[in-house]
Coordinates of C-alpha atoms in Angstrom, one line a residue:
M1 CA 2.4 -21.5 -3.8
R2 CA 6.1 -20.9 -3.7
F3 CA 7.9 -18.5 -1.4
V4 CA 10.8 -16.5 -2.7
K5 CA 13.7 -15.2 -0.7
M6 CA 16.7 -14.2 -2.8
E7 CA 19.7 -11.8 -2.5
A8 CA 21.7 -9.9 -5.1
E9 CA 24.9 -7.9 -4.6
C10 CA 23.7 -4.8 -6.4
T11 CA 21.6 -1.7 -5.8
E12 CA 17.8 -2.0 -5.6
D13 CA 17.4 0.1 -8.8
A14 CA 19.8 -2.1 -10.7
L15 CA 17.8 -5.2 -9.7
L16 CA 14.5 -3.6 -10.6
E17 CA 15.8 -2.5 -14.1
T18 CA 17.0 -6.1 -14.7
L19 CA 13.6 -7.6 -13.6
K20 CA 11.9 -5.3 -16.1
N21 CA 14.1 -6.3 -19.0
N22 CA 12.8 -9.7 -20.3
Q23 CA 15.2 -9.8 -23.2
K24 CA 18.3 -9.4 -21.0
V25 CA 17.1 -12.0 -18.4
N26 CA 16.1 -14.6 -21.0
E27 CA 19.2 -14.1 -23.2
G28 CA 21.1 -17.3 -23.9
V29 CA 18.5 -19.6 -22.2
K30 CA 17.1 -22.4 -24.2
F31 CA 13.5 -23.3 -23.6
A32 CA 11.8 -26.5 -24.5
E33 CA 10.2 -26.7 -27.9
G34 CA 6.5 -26.0 -27.9
E35 CA 6.3 -24.9 -24.2
G36 CA 7.0 -21.2 -24.9
K37 CA 9.2 -18.5 -23.7
P38 CA 8.3 -16.7 -20.5
Y39 CA 7.5 -13.0 -20.7
M40 CA 7.0 -11.2 -17.5
H41 CA 4.6 -8.2 -17.2
F42 CA 6.2 -6.1 -14.5
K43 CA 4.3 -3.6 -12.4
K44 CA 5.4 -1.6 -9.4
K45 CA 3.2 0.3 -7.1
K46 CA 4.9 2.0 -4.2
S47 CA 7.0 -0.7 -2.7
I48 CA 5.1 -3.7 -4.0
I49 CA 6.3 -5.5 -7.1
R50 CA 4.0 -7.7 -9.2
M51 CA 5.1 -9.8 -12.1
R52 CA 2.6 -11.9 -14.2
C53 CA 4.0 -14.6 -16.4
E54 CA 2.8 -15.2 -20.0
L55 CA 4.2 -17.8 -22.2
M56 CA 5.0 -16.5 -25.7
D57 CA 5.8 -18.3 -29.0
R58 CA 3.6 -21.3 -28.3
P59 CA 1.5 -23.3 -30.8
T60 CA -1.6 -22.3 -28.7
K61 CA -2.4 -19.1 -26.9
D62 CA -1.5 -18.9 -23.2
N63 CA -4.6 -19.0 -21.1
G64 CA -4.2 -16.8 -18.1
F65 CA -7.7 -17.3 -16.7
L66 CA -8.6 -14.7 -14.1
M67 CA -5.2 -13.6 -12.8
G68 CA -2.9 -16.2 -14.0
T69 CA 0.3 -17.1 -12.2
Y70 CA 2.1 -14.1 -10.7
F71 CA 4.8 -13.1 -8.2
A72 CA 4.0 -10.5 -5.6
G73 CA 6.8 -9.2 -3.4
R74 CA 9.1 -6.5 -2.3
T75 CA 12.8 -5.5 -2.5
K76 CA 14.8 -4.2 0.4
Q77 CA 18.3 -2.8 0.2
V78 CA 20.6 -3.7 3.1
G79 CA 24.1 -2.3 2.7
D80 CA 25.4 -3.2 -0.7
K81 CA 23.0 -6.1 -1.1
T82 CA 19.4 -6.1 -2.3
R83 CA 16.9 -8.7 -0.9
L84 CA 14.0 -9.9 -3.0
Y85 CA 11.2 -11.7 -1.2
G86 CA 7.6 -12.6 -1.9
V87 CA 5.3 -15.3 -3.0
I88 CA 4.4 -16.9 -6.3
V89 CA 0.7 -17.8 -6.5
T90 CA -1.6 -19.3 -9.1
E91 CA -5.2 -18.1 -9.3
P92 CA -5.8 -17.3 -5.6
Y93 CA -9.5 -16.3 -6.0
F94 CA -10.4 -19.4 -7.9
H95 CA -8.6 -21.7 -5.5
I96 CA -10.2 -20.1 -2.4
L97 CA -13.7 -20.7 -3.9
W98 CA -12.7 -24.2 -5.0
L99 CA -11.4 -25.2 -1.5
A100 CA -14.6 -23.8 0.1
M101 CA -16.6 -26.0 -2.3
I102 CA -14.6 -29.1 -1.5
A103 CA -15.0 -28.4 2.2
Y104 CA -18.7 -28.1 1.7
F105 CA -19.0 -31.4 -0.2
V106 CA -17.0 -33.2 2.5
Y107 CA -19.2 -31.7 5.2
Y108 CA -22.3 -32.7 3.3
C109 CA -21.0 -36.3 2.9
I110 CA -20.3 -36.5 6.6
V111 CA -23.7 -35.1 7.7
H112 CA -25.7 -37.3 5.3
A113 CA -23.5 -40.3 5.8
A114 CA -23.1 -40.7 2.0
F115 CA -20.2 -40.7 -0.4
S116 CA -20.2 -38.2 -3.3
P117 CA -17.8 -38.5 -6.3
I118 CA -18.1 -34.8 -6.9
P119 CA -15.0 -33.8 -4.8
V120 CA -12.9 -36.4 -6.6
C121 CA -14.1 -35.1 -9.9
L122 CA -13.3 -31.5 -9.0
I123 CA -9.8 -32.4 -7.9
I124 CA -9.2 -34.2 -11.2
F125 CA -10.7 -31.3 -13.2
V126 CA -8.6 -28.7 -11.4
Y127 CA -5.4 -30.7 -11.9
F128 CA -5.9 -31.0 -15.7
M129 CA -7.2 -27.4 -16.1
F130 CA -4.3 -25.7 -14.2
R131 CA -1.3 -28.0 -14.7
G132 CA 0.2 -25.5 -17.2
E133 CA -0.3 -22.7 -14.8
Y134 CA 1.4 -24.6 -12.0
K135 CA 4.4 -25.2 -14.2
K136 CA 4.7 -21.4 -14.5
Q137 CA 5.6 -21.2 -10.8
R138 CA 9.0 -22.9 -11.4
R139 CA 9.6 -20.7 -14.4
I140 CA 8.9 -17.5 -12.5
K141 CA 11.3 -18.6 -9.7
A142 CA 14.0 -19.4 -12.3
Y143 CA 13.4 -16.1 -14.0
L144 CA 13.9 -14.3 -10.6
A145 CA 17.1 -16.2 -9.9
R146 CA 18.5 -15.4 -13.3
A147 CA 17.6 -11.7 -12.9
C148 CA 19.5 -11.6 -9.6
K149 CA 22.6 -13.2 -11.1
R150 CA 22.5 -10.9 -14.2
A151 CA 22.1 -7.8 -11.9
E152 CA 25.1 -9.0 -9.8
N153 CA 27.2 -9.5 -12.9
D154 CA 26.3 -6.1 -14.3
A155 CA 27.1 -4.4 -10.9
K156 CA 30.6 -5.9 -10.9

């Protein structure tokens, strides 16, 4: 989970238009070979912004699982600046259930005074299963920072 708090010297509408335009934000940026190019699916309902990241042009299909990695946040215009704040999360429903299961296994081990390798195996499984999704958090944050800069440059 990553918290985002950014500011751009432009109008709220200009920032939202820039966030929607993947081609403009990714223009001139070189991405590592084989990792793919981030494509953001932008949705706005009332005042809530939601962006889901999908990696395109990869040798294998991007696996988004249940919800994938996404940004949920809001924008607020204060004077001539627009603030963007929110959180970047990877698979919240899965991780809540996973943490509950780990807590249950730890409780079970304490009550029965026995060691179980299951929590260790689960932690290793989740790491290998979601490591690509966790990398997307950095990509989304970098995308948002680029979008803020590009919106500022367009406003000037």
